[in-house]
XYZ file of C-alpha atoms in Angstrom:
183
model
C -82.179 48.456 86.879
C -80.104 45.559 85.152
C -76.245 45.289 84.807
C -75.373 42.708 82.167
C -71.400 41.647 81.563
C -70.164 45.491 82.531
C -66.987 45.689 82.995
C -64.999 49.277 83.737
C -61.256 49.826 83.007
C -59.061 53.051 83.949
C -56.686 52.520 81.292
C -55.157 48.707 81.699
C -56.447 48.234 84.999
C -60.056 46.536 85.447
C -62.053 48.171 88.370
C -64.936 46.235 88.057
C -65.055 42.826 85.809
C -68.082 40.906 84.660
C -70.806 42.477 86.691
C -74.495 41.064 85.958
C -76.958 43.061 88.778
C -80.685 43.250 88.684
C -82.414 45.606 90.954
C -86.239 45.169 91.262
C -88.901 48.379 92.642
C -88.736 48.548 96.647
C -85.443 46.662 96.721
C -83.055 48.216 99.246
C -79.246 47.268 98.278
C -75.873 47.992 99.748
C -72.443 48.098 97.941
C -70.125 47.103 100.604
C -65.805 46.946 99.589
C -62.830 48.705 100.285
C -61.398 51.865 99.212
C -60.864 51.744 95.876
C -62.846 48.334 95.244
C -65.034 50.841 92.747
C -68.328 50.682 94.693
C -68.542 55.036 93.287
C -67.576 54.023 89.820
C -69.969 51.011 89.590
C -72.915 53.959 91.109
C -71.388 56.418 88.749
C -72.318 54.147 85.998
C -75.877 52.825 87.354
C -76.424 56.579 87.805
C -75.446 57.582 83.780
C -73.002 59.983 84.818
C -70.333 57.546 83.826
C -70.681 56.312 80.196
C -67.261 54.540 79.482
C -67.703 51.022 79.867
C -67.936 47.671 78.632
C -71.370 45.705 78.395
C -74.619 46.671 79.544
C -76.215 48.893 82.386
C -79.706 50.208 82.104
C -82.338 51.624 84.030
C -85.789 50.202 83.777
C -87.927 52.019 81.057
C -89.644 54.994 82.270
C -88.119 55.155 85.744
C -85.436 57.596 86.622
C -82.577 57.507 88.935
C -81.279 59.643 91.582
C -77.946 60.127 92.641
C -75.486 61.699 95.588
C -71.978 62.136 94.884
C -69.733 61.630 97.947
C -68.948 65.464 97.418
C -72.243 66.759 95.837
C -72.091 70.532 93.842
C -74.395 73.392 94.873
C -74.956 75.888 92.761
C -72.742 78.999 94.474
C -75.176 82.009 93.107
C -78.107 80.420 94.600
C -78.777 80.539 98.500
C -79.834 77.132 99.878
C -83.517 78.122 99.260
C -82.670 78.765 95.825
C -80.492 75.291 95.330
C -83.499 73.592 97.018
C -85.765 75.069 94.226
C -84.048 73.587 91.208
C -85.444 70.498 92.351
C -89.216 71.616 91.631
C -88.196 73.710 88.958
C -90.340 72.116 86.373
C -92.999 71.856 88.618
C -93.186 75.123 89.611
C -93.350 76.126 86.102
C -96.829 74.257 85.649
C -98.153 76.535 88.340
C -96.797 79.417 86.982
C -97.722 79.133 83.814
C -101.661 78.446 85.396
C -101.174 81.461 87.073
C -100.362 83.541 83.843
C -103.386 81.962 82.162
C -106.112 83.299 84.964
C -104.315 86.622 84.636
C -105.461 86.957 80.726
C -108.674 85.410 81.025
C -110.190 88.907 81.553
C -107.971 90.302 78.948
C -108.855 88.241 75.883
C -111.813 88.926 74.041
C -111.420 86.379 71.312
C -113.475 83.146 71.805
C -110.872 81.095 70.070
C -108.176 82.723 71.982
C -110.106 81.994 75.038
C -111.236 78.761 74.100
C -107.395 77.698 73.826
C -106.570 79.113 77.341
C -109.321 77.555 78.882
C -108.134 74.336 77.495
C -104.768 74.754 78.320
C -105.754 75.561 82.100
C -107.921 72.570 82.225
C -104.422 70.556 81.105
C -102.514 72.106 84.038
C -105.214 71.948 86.714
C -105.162 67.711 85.506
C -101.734 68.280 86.144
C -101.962 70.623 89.071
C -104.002 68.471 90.826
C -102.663 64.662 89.886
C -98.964 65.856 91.265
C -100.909 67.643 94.091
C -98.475 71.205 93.316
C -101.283 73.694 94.947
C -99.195 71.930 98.547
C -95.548 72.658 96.401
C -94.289 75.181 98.570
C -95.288 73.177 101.993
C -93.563 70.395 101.000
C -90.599 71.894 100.430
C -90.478 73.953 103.053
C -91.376 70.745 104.830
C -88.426 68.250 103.204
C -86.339 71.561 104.236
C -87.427 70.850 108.138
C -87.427 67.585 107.914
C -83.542 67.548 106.969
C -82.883 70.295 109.199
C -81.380 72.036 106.549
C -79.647 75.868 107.419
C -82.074 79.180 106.683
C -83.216 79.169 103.600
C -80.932 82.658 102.546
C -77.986 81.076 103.833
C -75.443 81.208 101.231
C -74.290 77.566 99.898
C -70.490 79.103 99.934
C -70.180 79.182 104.089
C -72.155 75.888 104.559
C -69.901 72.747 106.132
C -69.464 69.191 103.997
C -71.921 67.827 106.052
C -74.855 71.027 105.832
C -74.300 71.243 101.445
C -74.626 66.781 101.478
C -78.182 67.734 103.288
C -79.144 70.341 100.884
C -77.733 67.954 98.396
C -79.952 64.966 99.666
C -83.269 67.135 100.291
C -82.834 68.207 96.388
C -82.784 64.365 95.692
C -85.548 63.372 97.522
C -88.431 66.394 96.520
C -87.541 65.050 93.158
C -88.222 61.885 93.631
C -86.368 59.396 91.205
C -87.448 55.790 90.894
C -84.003 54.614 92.161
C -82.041 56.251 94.446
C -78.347 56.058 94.368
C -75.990 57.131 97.497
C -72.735 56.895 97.217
């Protein structure tokens, strides 16, 4: 990640001035101030979420960031479980869609047809098995444990602050972003 000459105003007044950051892979950083000092702003902005600024802040090429709002959002109509699985959404959709292919292999009788689905499936079992998704569901249910997170069918609506920033973090770590931001 590099900050170059970013500088963030709420109206007149400048919150942060003339920042230049670098962050390198592995590096392990904290933003220490006082209230107000605009250490969520300046993680806000390394994070994308805020946009309105001066000068330049950029994430690495091909790496993606993570990041935890002091008072993260769950989605209400989804049990924890169900907020959990957003976060292997698009995985899970690899699998499924694998699954859907074995399921017409005995159906289709054209060789083209067949030819394509075999292809495809080859594709997702490369896929499959580089992001090693057959284990999907034991890792989360694992990452789940591991952050000793409330029953999975509890409903995100009756959790405390501290169980939703949990179910919040475990999201943010089974997805796995190149840079982590917690704010």
């Amino acid at each position: 990640f590099t900050m170059e000459s970013m500088t963030k105003k709420h109206g007149q007044k400048e919150v942060l001035k003339d920042i230049w950051l670098s962050f390198y892979p592995g590096a392990k950083i904290g933003v220490l101030g006082s209230n107000g000092a605009g250490k969520s702003t300046l993680l806000r902005i390394m994070a994308g979420v805020d946009k309105e600024y001066d000068g330049e802040a950029r994430l690495t090429q091909g790496f993606t960031a993570g990041y935890l709002p002091q008072e993260p959002q769950l989605n209400p109509e989804k049990d924890v479980q169900g907020n959990v699985e957003e976060a292997v959404a698009v995985r899970r959709k690899v699998l499924d869609r694998y699954n859907e292919i074995s399921m017409q292999l005995g159906e289709v009788t054209d060789e083209a047809k067949l030819q394509k689905l075999y292809d495809e499936m080859e594709r997702l079992q490369n896929e499959i098995d580089t992001n090693n998704l057959w284990e999907l569901d034991r890792q989360v249910e694992v990452a789940m444990t591991v952050m000793n997170l409330p029953p999975g069918d509890a409903e995100v609506s009756k959790l405390s602050g501290g169980e939703r920033r949990r179910v919040a973090m475990c999201k943010l770590l089974i997805e796995q972003p190149d840079l982590l931001l917690l704010d």
